[in-house]
mmCIF file of C-alpha atoms in Angstrom:
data_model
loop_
_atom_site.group_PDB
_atom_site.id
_atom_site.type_symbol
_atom_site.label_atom_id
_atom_site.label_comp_id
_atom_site.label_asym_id
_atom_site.label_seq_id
_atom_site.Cartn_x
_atom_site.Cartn_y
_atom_site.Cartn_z
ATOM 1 C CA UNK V 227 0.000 0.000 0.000
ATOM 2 C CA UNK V 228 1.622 3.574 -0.952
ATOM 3 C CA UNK V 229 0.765 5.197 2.220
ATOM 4 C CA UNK V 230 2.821 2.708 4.228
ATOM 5 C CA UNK V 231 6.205 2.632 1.857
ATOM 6 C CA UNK V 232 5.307 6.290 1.794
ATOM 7 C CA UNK V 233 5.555 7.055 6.113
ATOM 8 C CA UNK V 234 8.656 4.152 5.718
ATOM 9 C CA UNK V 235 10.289 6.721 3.127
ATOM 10 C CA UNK V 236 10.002 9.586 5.072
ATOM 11 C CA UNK V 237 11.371 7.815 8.223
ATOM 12 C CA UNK V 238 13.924 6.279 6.907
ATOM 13 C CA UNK V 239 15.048 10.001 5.554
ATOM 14 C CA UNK V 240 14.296 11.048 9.196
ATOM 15 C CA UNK V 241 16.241 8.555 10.380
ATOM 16 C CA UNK V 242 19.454 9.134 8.145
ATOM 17 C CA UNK V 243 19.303 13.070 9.155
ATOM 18 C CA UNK V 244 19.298 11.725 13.007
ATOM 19 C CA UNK V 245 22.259 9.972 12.424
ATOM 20 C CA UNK V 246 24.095 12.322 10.401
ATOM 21 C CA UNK V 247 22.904 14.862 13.428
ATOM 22 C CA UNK V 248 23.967 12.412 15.801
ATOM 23 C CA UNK V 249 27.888 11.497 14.096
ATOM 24 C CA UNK V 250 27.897 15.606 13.937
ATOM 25 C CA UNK V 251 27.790 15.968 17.737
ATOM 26 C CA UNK V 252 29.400 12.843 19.357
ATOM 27 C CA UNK V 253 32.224 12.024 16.799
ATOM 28 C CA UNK V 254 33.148 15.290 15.372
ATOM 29 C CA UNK V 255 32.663 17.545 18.307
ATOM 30 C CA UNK V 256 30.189 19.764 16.774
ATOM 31 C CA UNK V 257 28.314 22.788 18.727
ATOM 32 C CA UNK V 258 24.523 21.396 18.518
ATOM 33 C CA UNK V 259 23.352 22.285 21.476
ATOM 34 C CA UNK V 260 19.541 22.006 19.933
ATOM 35 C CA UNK V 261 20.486 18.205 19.642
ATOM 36 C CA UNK V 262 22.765 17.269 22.320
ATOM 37 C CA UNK V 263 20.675 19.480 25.238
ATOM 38 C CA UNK V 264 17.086 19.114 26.266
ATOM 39 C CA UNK V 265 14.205 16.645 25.199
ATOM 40 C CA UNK V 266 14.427 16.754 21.501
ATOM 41 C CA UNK V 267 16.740 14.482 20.566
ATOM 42 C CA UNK V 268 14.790 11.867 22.485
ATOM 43 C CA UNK V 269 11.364 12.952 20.744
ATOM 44 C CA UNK V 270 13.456 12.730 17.807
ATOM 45 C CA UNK V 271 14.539 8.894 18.246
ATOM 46 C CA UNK V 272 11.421 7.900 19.835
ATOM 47 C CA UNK V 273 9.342 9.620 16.409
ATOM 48 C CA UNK V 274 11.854 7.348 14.037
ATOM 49 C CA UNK V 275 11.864 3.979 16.149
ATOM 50 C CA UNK V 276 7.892 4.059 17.061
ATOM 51 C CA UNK V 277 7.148 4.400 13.388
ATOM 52 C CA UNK V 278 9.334 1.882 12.407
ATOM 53 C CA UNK V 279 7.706 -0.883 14.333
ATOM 54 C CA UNK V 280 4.280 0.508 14.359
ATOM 55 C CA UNK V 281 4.637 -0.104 10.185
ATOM 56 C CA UNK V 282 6.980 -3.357 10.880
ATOM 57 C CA UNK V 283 3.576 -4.723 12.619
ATOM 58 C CA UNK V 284 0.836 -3.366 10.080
ATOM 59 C CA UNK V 285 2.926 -4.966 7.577
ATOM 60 C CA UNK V 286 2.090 -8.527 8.521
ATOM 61 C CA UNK V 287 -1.053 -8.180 7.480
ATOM 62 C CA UNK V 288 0.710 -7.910 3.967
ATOM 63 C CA UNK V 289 3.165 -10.209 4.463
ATOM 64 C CA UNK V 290 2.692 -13.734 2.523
ATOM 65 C CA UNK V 291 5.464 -14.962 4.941
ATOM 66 C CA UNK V 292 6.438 -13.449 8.185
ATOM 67 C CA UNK V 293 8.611 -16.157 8.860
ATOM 68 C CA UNK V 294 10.422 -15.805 6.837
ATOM 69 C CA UNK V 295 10.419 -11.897 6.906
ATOM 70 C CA UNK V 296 11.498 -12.301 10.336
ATOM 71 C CA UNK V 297 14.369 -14.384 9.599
ATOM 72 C CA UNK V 298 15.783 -11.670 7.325
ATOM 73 C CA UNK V 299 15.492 -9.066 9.993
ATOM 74 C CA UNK V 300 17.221 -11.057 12.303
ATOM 75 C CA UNK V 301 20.015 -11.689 9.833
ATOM 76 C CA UNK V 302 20.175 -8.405 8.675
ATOM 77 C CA UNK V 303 20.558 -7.379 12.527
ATOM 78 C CA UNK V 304 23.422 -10.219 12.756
ATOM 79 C CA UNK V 305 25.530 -8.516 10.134
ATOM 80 C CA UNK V 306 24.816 -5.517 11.767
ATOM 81 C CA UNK V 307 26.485 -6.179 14.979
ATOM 82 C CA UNK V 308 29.143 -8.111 13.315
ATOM 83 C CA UNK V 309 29.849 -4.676 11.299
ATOM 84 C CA UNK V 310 29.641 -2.466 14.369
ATOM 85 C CA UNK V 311 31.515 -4.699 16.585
ATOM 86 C CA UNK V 312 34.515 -4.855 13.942
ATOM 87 C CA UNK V 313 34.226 -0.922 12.502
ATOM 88 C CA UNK V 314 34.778 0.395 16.343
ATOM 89 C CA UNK V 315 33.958 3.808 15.619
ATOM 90 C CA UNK V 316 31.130 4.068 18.243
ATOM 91 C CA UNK V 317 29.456 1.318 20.631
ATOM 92 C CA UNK V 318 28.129 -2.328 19.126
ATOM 93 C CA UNK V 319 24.755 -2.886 18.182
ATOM 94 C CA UNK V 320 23.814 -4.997 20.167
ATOM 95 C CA UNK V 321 19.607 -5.855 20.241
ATOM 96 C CA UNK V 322 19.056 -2.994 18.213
ATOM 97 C CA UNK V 323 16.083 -1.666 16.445
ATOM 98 C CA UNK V 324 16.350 -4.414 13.315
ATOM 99 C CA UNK V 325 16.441 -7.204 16.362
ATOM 100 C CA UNK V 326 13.357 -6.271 17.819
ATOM 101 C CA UNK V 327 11.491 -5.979 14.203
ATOM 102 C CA UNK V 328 13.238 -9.345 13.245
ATOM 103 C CA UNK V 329 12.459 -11.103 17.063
ATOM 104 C CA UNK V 330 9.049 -9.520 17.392
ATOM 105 C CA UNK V 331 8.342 -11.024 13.413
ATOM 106 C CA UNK V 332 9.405 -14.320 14.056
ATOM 107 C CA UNK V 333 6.709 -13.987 17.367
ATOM 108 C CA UNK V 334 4.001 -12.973 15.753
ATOM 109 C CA UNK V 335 4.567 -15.773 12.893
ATOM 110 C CA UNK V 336 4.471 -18.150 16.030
ATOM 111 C CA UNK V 337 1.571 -16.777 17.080
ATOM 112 C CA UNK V 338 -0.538 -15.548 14.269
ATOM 113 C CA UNK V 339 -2.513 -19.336 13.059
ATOM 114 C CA UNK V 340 -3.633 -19.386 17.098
ATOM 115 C CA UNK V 341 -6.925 -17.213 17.790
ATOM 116 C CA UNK V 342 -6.484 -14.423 18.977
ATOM 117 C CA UNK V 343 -8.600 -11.886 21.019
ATOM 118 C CA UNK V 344 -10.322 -9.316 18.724
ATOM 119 C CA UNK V 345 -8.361 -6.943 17.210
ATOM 120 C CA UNK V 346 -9.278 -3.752 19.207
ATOM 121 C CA UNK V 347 -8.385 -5.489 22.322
ATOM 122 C CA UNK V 348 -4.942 -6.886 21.115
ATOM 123 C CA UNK V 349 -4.533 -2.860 20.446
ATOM 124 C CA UNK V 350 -5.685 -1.579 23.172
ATOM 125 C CA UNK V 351 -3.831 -4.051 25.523
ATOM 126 C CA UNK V 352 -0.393 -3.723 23.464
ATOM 127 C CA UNK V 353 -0.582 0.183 23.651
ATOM 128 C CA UNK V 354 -1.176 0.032 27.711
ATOM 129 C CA UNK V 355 1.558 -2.799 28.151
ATOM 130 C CA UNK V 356 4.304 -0.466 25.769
ATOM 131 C CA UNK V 357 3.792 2.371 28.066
ATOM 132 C CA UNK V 358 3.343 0.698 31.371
ATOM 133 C CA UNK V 359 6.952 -1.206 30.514
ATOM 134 C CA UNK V 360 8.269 1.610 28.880
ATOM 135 C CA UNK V 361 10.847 2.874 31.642
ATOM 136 C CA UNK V 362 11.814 -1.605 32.380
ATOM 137 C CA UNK V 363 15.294 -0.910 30.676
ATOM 138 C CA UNK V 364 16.076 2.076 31.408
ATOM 139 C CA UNK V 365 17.735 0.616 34.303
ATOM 140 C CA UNK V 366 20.561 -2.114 35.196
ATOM 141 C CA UNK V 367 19.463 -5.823 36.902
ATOM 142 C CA UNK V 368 21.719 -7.994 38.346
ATOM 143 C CA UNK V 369 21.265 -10.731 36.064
ATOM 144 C CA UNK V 370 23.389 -11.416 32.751
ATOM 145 C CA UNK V 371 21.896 -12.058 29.480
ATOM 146 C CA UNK V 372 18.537 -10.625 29.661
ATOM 147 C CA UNK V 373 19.272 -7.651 27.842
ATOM 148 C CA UNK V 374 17.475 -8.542 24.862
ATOM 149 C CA UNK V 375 14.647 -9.624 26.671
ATOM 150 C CA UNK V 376 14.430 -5.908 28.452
ATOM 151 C CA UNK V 377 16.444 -6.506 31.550
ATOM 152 C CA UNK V 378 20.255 -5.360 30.477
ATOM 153 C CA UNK V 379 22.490 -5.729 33.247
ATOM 154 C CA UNK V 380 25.229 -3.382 34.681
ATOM 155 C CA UNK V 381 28.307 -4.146 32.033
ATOM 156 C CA UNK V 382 25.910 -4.368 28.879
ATOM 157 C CA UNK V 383 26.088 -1.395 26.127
ATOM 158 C CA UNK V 384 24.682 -1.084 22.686
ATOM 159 C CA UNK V 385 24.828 2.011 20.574
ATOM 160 C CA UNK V 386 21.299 1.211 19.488
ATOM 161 C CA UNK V 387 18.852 -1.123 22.055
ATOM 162 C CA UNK V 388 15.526 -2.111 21.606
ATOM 163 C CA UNK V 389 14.737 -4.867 23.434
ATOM 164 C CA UNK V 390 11.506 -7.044 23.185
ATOM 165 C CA UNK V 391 9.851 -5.192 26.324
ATOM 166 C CA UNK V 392 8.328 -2.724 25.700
ATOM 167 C CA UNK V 393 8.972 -2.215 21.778
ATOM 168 C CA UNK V 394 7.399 -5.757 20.968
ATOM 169 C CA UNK V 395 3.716 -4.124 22.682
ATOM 170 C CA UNK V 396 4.553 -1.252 19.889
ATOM 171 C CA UNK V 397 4.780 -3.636 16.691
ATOM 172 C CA UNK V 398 1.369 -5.412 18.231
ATOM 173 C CA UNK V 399 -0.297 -2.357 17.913
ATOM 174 C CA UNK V 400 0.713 -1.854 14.350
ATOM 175 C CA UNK V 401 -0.374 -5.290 13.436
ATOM 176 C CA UNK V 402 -4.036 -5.104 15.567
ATOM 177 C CA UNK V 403 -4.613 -1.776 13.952
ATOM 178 C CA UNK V 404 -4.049 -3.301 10.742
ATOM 179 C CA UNK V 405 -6.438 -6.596 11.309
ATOM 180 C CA UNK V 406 -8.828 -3.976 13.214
ATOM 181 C CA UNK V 407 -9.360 -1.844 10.144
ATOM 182 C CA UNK V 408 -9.317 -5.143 7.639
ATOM 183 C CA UNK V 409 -12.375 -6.687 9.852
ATOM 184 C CA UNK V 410 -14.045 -3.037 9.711
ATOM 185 C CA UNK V 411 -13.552 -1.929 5.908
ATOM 186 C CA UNK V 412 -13.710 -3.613 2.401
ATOM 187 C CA UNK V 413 -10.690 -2.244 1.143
ATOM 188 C CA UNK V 414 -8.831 0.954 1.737
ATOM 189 C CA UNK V 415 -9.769 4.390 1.456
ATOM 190 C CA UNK V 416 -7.855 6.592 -1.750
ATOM 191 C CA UNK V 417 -6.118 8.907 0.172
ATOM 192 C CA UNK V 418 -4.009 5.649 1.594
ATOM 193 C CA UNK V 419 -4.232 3.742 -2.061
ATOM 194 C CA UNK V 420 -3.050 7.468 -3.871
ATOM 195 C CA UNK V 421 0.787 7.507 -4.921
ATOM 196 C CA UNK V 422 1.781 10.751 -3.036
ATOM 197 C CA UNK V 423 5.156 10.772 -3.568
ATOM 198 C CA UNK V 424 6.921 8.468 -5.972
ATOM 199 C CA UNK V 425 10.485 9.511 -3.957
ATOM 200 C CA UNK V 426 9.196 8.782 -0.603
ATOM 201 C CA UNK V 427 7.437 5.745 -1.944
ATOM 202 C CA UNK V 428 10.684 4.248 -3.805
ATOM 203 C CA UNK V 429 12.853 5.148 -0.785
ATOM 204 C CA UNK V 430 10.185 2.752 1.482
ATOM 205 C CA UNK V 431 10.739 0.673 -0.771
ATOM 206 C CA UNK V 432 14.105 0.141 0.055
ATOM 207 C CA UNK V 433 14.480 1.012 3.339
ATOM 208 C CA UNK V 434 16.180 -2.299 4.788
ATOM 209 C CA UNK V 435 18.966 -1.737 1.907
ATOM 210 C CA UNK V 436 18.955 2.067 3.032
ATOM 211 C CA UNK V 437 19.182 1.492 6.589
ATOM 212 C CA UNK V 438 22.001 -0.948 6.117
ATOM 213 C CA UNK V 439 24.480 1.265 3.921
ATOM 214 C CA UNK V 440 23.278 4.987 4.843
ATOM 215 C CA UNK V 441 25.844 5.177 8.057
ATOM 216 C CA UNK V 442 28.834 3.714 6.547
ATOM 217 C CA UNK V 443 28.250 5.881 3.619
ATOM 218 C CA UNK V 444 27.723 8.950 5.950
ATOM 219 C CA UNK V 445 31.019 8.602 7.602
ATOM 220 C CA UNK V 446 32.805 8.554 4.993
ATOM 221 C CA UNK V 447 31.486 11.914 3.471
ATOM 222 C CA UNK V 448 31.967 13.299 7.035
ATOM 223 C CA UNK V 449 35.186 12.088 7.224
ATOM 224 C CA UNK V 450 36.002 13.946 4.329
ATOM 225 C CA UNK V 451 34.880 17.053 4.775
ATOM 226 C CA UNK V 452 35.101 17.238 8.721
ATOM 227 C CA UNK V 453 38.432 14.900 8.776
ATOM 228 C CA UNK V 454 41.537 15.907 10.098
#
């Protein structure tokens, strides 16, 4: 459906400008006190990573295989921590944002032939649990190897962490919004059918691809112009 690859475009270009923002201020030293001070740069991250997994979810209504779909994720995420662990310019991924879209996809593939409450529930209970587990790992337990689960412990870091509480809640509401407005309407209205924006749409398109090349590619240019 346009609309979605349209909102994945304009995410994904959201999320490249974060990042660029981001390498600005922590690797090359960079006044932005607009970014590094104060609440935005949170409502920043949280606008990119929300969106991500509220499509991810409304997307298996789509999918012909989320298994499978799932399985790429995770080894997309894979490579990324094998990239970030070797490159060393900033902290590991480690459970990062294509974990939790590729753990939270295999889940729902596990779960989706077993019958399920109806759809506004799933929502509604999803959207309470994301925000009622929202601050769970945002703080240290004494227990090892949890971290992916939501539960990092004191020596764990990751340059990028979602964990499956609470952003697995977030991805169920994407997917029982989609199966709640499938049970309600025929098909879908124009405005989300219309081709708004053939850039936007292309660049949703390819937004795994995107995602996996646009921070190598934007270190280098930074290198070069900011470099010593």
């Amino acid at each position: 459906m346009h609309i979605i690859d349209d909102m994945r475009g304009f995410t994904i270009i959201s999320m490249v400008s974060f990042h660029i923002c981001y390498d600005l201020a922590y690797l090359y030293a960079l006044p932005m006190d607009w970014f590094t001070l104060g609440s935005f740069q949170d409502i920043w991250r949280c606008s990119i990573s929300w969106t991500f997994l509220f499509l991810a979810g409304w997307s298996t209504s789509f999918s012909r295989n989320n298994l499978k779909r799932g399985l790429l994720y995770s080894a997309m995420a894979l490579l990324v921590w094998i990239a970030t662990s070797v490159a060393s310019v900033d902290t590991p991924v480690n459970y990062g944002i294509l974990f939790c879209m590729g753990a939270s996809t295999l889940l729902f593939a596990c779960l989706e032939k077993i019958k399920t409450p109806h759809p506004l529930l799933i929502t509604i209970v999803a959207l309470a649990a994301f925000f009622l587990t929202y601050q769970i790992p945002r703080v240290t337990y004494p227990i090892e190897h949890l971290a992916w689960l939501g539960f990092p412990s004191p020596t764990f870091m990751s340059g990028d962490y979602y964990p499956l509480i609470p952003y697995f809640f977030m991805y169920m509401v994407g997917a029982g919004c989609a199966r709640l407005f499938n049970e309600r309407a025929k098909e879908y209205p124009s405005w989300a059918t219309r081709r708004w924006s053939r850039l936007l749409e292309w660049i949703g398109t390819k937004s795994l691809l995107i995602y996996l090349i646009h921070q190598p590619l934007a270190l280098l240019a930074l290198e070069l112009i900011f470099g010593n």
